[in-house]
mmCIF file of C-alpha atoms in Angstrom:
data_model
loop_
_atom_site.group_PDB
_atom_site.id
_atom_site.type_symbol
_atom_site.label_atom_id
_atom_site.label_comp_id
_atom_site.label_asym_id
_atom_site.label_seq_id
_atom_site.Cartn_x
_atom_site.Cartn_y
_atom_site.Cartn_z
ATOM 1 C CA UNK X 1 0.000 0.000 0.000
ATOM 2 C CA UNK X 2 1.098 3.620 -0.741
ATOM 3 C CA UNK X 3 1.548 5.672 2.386
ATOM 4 C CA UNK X 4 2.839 8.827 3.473
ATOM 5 C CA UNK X 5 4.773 9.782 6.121
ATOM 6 C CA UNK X 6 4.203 13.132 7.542
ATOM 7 C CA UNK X 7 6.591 13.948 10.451
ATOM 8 C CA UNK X 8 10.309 12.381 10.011
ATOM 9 C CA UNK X 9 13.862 14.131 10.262
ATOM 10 C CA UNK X 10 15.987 12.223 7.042
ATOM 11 C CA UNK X 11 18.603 14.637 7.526
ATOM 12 C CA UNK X 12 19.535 12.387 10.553
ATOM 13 C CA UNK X 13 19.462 9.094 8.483
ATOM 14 C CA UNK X 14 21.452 7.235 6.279
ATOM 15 C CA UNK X 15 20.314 6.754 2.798
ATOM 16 C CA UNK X 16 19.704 3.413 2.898
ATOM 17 C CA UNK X 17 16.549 4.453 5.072
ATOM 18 C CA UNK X 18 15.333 6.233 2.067
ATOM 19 C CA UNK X 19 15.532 2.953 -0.271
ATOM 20 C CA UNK X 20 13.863 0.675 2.745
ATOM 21 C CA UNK X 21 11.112 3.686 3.511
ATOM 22 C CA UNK X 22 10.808 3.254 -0.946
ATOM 23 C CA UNK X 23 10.271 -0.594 -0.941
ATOM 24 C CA UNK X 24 7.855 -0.578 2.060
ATOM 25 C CA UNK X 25 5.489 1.915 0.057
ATOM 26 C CA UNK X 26 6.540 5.399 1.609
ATOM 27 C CA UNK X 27 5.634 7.563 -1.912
ATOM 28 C CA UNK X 28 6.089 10.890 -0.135
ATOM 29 C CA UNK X 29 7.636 12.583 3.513
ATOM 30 C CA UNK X 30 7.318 15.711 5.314
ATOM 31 C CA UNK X 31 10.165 16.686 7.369
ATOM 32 C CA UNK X 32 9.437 19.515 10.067
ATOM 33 C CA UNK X 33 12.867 21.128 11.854
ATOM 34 C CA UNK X 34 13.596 19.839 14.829
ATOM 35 C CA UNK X 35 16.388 19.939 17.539
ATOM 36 C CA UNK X 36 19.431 18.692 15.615
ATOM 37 C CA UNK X 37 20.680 17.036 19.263
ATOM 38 C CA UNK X 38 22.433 20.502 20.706
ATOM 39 C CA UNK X 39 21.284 24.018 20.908
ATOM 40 C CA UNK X 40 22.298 25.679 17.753
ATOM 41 C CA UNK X 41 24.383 29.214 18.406
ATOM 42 C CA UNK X 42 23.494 31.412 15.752
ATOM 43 C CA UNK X 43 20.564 32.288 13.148
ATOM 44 C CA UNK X 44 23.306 31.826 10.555
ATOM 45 C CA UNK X 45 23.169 27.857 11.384
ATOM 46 C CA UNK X 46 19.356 27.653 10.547
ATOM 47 C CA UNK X 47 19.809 29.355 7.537
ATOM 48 C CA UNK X 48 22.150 26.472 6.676
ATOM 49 C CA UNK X 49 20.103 23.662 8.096
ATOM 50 C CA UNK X 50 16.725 25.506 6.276
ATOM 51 C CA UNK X 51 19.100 24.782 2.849
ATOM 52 C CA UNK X 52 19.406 21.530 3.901
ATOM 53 C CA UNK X 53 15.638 20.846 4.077
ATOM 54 C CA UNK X 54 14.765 22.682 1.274
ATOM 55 C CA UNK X 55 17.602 22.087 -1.318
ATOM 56 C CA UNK X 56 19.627 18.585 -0.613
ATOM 57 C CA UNK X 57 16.872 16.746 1.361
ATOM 58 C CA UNK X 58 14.170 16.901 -1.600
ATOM 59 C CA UNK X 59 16.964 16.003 -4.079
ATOM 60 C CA UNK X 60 18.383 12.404 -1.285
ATOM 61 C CA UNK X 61 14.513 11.404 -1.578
ATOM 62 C CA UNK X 62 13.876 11.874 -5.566
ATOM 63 C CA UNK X 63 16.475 9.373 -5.866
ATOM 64 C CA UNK X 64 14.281 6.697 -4.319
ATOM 65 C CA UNK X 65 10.680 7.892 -5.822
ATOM 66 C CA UNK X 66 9.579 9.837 -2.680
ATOM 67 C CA UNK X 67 8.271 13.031 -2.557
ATOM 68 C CA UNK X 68 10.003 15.109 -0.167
ATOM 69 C CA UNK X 69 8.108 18.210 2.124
ATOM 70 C CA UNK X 70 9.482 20.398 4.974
ATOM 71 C CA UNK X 71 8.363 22.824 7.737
ATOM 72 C CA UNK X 72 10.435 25.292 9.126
ATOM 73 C CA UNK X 73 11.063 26.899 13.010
ATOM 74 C CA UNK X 74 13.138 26.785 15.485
ATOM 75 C CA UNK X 75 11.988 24.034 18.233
ATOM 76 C CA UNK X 76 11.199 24.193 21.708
ATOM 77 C CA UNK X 77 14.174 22.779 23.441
ATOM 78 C CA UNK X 78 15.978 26.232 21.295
ATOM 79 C CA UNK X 79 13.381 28.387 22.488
ATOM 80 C CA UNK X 80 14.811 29.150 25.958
ATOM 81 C CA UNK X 81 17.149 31.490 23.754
ATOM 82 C CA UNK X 82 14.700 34.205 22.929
ATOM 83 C CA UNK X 83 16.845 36.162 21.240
ATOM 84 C CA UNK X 84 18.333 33.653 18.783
ATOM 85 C CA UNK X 85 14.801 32.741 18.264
ATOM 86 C CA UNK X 86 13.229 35.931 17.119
ATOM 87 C CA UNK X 87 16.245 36.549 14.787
ATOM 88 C CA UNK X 88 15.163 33.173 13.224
ATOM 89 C CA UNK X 89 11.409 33.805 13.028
ATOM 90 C CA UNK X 90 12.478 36.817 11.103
ATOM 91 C CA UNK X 91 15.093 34.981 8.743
ATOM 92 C CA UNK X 92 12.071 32.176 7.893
ATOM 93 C CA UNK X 93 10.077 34.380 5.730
ATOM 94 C CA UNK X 94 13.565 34.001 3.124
ATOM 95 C CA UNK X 95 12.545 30.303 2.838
ATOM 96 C CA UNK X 96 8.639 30.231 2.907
ATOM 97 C CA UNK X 97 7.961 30.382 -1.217
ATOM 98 C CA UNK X 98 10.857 27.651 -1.553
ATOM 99 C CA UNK X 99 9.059 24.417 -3.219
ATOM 100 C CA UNK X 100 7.564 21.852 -0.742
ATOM 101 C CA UNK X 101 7.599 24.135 1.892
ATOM 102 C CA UNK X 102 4.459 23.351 3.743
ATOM 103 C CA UNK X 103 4.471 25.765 6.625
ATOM 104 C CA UNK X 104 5.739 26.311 10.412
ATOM 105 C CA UNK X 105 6.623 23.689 12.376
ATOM 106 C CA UNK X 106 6.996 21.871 14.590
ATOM 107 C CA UNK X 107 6.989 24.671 17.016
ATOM 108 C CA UNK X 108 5.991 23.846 20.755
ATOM 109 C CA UNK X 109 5.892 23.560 24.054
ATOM 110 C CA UNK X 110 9.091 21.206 25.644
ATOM 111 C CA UNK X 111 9.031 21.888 29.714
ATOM 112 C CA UNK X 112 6.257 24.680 29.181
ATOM 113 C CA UNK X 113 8.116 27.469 30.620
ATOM 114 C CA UNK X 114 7.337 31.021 30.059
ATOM 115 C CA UNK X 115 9.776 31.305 27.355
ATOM 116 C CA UNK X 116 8.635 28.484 25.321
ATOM 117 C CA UNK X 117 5.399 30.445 24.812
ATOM 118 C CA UNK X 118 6.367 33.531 24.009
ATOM 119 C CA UNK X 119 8.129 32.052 21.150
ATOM 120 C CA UNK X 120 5.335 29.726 20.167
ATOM 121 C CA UNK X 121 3.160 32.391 20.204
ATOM 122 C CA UNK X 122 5.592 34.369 18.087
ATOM 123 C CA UNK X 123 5.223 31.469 15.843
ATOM 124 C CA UNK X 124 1.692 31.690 15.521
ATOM 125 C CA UNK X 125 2.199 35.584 14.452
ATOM 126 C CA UNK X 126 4.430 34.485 11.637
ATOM 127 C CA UNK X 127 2.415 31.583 10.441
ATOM 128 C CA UNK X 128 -0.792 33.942 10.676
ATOM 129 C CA UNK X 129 1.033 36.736 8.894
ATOM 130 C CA UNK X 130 2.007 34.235 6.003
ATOM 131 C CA UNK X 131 -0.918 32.571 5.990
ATOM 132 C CA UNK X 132 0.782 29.191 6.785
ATOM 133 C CA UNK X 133 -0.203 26.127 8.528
ATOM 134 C CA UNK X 134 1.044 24.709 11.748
ATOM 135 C CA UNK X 135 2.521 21.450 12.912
ATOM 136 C CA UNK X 136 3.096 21.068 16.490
ATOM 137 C CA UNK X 137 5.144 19.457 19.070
ATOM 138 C CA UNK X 138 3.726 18.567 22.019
ATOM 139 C CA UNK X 139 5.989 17.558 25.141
ATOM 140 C CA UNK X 140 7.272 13.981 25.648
ATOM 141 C CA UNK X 141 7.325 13.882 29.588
ATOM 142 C CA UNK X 142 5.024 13.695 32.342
ATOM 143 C CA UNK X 143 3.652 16.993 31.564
ATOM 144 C CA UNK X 144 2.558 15.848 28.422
ATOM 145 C CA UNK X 145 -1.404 16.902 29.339
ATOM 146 C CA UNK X 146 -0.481 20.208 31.074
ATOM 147 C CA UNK X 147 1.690 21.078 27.808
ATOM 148 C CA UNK X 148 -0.561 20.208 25.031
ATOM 149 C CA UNK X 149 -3.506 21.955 27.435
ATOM 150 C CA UNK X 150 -1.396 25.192 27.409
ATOM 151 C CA UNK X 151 -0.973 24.890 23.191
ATOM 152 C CA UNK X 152 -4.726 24.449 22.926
ATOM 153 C CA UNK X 153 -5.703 27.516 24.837
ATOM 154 C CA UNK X 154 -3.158 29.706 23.009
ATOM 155 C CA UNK X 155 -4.519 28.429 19.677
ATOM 156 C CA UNK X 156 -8.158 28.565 20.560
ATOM 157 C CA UNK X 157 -7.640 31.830 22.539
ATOM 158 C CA UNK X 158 -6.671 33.421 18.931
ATOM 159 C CA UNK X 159 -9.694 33.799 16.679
ATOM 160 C CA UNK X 160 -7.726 34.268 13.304
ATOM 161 C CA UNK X 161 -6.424 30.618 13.525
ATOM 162 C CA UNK X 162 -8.372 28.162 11.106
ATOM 163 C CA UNK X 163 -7.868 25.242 13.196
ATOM 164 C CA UNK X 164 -8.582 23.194 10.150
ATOM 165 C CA UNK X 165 -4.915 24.303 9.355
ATOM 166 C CA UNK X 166 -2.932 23.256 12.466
ATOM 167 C CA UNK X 167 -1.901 19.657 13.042
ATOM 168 C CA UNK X 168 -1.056 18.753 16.890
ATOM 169 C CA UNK X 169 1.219 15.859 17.121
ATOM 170 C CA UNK X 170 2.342 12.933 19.396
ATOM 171 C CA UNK X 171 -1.132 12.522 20.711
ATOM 172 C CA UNK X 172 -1.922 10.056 23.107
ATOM 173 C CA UNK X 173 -4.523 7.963 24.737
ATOM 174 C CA UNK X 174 -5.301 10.860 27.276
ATOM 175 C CA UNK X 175 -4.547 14.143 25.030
ATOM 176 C CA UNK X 176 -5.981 13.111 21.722
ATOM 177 C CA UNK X 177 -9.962 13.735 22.706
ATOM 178 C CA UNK X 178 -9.403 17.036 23.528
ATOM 179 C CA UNK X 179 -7.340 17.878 19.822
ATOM 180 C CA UNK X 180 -10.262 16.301 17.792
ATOM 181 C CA UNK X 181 -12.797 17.902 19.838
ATOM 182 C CA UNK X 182 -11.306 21.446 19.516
ATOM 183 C CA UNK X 183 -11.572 20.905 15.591
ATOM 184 C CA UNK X 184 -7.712 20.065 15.230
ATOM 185 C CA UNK X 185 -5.957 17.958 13.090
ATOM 186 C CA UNK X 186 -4.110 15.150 15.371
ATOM 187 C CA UNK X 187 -0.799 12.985 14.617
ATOM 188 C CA UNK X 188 -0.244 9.527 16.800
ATOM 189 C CA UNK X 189 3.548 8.932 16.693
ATOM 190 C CA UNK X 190 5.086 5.689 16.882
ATOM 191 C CA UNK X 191 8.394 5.021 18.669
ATOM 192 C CA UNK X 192 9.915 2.701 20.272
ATOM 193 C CA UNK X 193 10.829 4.337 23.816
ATOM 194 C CA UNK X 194 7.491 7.126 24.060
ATOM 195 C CA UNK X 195 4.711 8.660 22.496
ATOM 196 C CA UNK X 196 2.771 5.475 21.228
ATOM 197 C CA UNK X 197 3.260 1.619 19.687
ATOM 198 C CA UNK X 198 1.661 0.823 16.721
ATOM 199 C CA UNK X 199 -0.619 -0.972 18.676
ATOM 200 C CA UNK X 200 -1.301 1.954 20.811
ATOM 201 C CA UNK X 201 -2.633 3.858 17.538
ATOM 202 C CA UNK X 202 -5.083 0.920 16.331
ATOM 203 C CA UNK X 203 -6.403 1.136 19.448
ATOM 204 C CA UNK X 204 -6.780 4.943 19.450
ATOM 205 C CA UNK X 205 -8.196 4.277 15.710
ATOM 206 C CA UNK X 206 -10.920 2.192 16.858
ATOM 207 C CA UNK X 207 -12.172 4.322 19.659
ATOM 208 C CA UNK X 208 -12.124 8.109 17.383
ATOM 209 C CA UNK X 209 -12.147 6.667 14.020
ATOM 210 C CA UNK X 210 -10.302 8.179 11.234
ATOM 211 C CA UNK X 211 -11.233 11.519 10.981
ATOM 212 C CA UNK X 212 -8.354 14.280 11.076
ATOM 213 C CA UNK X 213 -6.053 11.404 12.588
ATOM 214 C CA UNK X 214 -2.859 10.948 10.869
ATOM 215 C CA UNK X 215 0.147 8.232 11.992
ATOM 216 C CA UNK X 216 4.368 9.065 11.537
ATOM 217 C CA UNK X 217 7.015 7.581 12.521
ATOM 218 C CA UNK X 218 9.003 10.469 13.828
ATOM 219 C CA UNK X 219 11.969 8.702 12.990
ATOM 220 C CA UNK X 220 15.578 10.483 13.774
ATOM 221 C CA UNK X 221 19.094 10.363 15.422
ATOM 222 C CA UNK X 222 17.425 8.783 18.418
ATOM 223 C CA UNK X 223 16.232 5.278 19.165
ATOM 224 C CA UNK X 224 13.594 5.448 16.399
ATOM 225 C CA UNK X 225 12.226 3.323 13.573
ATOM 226 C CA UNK X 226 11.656 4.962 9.985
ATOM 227 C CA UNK X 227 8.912 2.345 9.139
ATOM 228 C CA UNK X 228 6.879 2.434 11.818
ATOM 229 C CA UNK X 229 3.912 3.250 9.430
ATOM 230 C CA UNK X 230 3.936 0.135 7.741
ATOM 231 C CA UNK X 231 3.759 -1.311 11.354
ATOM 232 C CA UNK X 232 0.403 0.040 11.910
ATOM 233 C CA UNK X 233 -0.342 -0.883 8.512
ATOM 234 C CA UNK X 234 0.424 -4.455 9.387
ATOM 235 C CA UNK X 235 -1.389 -3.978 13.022
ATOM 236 C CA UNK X 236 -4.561 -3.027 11.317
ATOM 237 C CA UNK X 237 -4.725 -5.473 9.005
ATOM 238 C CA UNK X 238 -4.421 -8.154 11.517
ATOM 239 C CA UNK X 239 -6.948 -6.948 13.610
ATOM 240 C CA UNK X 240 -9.254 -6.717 10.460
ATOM 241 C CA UNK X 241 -9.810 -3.547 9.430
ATOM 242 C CA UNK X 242 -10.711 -2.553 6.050
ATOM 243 C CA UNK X 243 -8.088 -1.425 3.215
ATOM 244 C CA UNK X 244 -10.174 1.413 2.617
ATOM 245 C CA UNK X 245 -9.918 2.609 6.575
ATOM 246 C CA UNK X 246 -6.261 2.006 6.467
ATOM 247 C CA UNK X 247 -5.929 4.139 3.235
ATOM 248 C CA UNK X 248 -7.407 6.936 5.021
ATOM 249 C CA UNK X 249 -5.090 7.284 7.580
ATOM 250 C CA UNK X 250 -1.921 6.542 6.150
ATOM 251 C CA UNK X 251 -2.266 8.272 2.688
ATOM 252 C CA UNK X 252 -5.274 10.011 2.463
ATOM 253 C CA UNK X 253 -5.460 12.324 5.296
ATOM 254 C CA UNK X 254 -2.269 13.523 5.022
ATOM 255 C CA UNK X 255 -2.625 14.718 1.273
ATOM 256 C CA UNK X 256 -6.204 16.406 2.548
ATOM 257 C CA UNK X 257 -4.009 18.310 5.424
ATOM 258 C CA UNK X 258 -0.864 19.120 3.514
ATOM 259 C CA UNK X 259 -3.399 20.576 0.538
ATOM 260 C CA UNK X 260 -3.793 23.214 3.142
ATOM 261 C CA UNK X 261 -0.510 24.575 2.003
ATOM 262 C CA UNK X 262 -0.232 26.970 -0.977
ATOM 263 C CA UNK X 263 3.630 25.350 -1.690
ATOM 264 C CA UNK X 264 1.731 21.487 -1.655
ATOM 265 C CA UNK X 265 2.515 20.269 -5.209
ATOM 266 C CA UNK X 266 2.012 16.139 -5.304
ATOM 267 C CA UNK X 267 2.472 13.678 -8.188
ATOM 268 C CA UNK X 268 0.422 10.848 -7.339
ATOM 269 C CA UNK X 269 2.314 7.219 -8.593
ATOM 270 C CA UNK X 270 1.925 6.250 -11.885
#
């Protein structure tokens, strides 16, 4: 089965990921910045890494048949830096009519400081100003309710966000009610050492169906796997869902999300 995979770093795998993620079925990625594993020192580094997702990235992928897309920020676990992040905000716009660009992400909360929200909500200005949509990070650790709570009320406390526009990721069992029900798109991520299992995500399937839900693998330098998708693929399957419900989630809704975006240009397979 064709599938897409809509939140995963490549520039932090080898190639021979791309070829697997190619034979499994993966037809097209997004890629959202992330924390490259140490707090960057200067806007001038972005501006490098923002090359990387935009220029070499999309070219690795082609190789292999697989439509490459990117969002671009500078993450939570940067944000404590307020300074270095406004001069990025403000260097992003240079990058924003590049091809495949989708939008702004994955900006966030990571220990929901103070900080962290005045930059996401600095975020939100840009995206609104550019009329781009959102991915977001919600936090990994205990806090996980409190933080995505906290993105939720910013979001819904500013009317000019179209909430059909803004994707909330690494859901879980006890966040993901409250993302649907607020009208937002929602991403289940599968790893191996948090967020959820592929199990995990049938599960979360069967109880909110498919609507706005979509499924990534997240995969990067950490302990991660790159085809995790076809994991829940396989998981859903076996439990005896239709093709048609499976299609949804792992192909479909992501090209109905990422059509959101102006820069969204996909050649479906021949």
């Amino acid at each position: 089965m064709d599938y897409i995979d809509p939140h995963i770093h490549m520039v932090s795998r080898v190639t021979d990921d791309y070829a697997t993620l190619s034979r499994m079925g993966c037809v097209a990625i997004s890629e959202p910045a992330f924390w490259a594993g140490f707090d960057r020192g200067t806007a001038d580094g972005f501006r490098d890494y923002f090359r990387q997702l935009t220029e070499v990235e999309p070219q690795r992928a082609a190789q292999y048949g697989i439509q490459h897309f990117c969002w671009l920020c500078i993450n939570a676990k940067e944000a404590e830096n307020v300074q270095l992040s406004r001069e990025v905000i403000a260097m992003i716009p240079e990058f924003l009519d590049a091809p495949g660009v989708l939008g702004i992400g994955e900006i966030g909360l990571n220990k929901n400081t103070r900080n962290e929200s005045i930059v996401f909500l600095e975020h939100m200005e840009l995206a609104i100003k550019h009329e781009q949509p959102i991915l977001i990070h919600t936090p990994h650790l205990e806090d996980k309710y409190q933080g995505t709570r906290m993105i939720l009320d910013m979001l819904n406390g500013d009317s000019r966000i179209d909430r059909t526009r803004v994707l909330v990721d690494h859901v879980e069992e006890h966040t993901i009610k409250a993302v649907l029900d607020d009208g937002y798109w929602a991403g289940m991520t599968l790893y191996p050492v948090s967020k959820c299992t592929p199990q995990r995500a049938a599960d979360m399937i069967e109880m909110f169906g498919p609507e706005r839900l979509l499924a990534n693998s997240a995969g990067d330098w950490g302990p991660s796997k790159p085809t995790a998708v076809p994991d829940l693929i396989f998981e859903l399957r076996r439990r005896g869902h239709s093709e048609s419900l499976i299609r949804k989630v792992v192909y479909e809704n992501p090209l109905e999300f990422f059509s959101k975006s102006k820069n969204f240009r996909f050649q479906t397979r021949g």
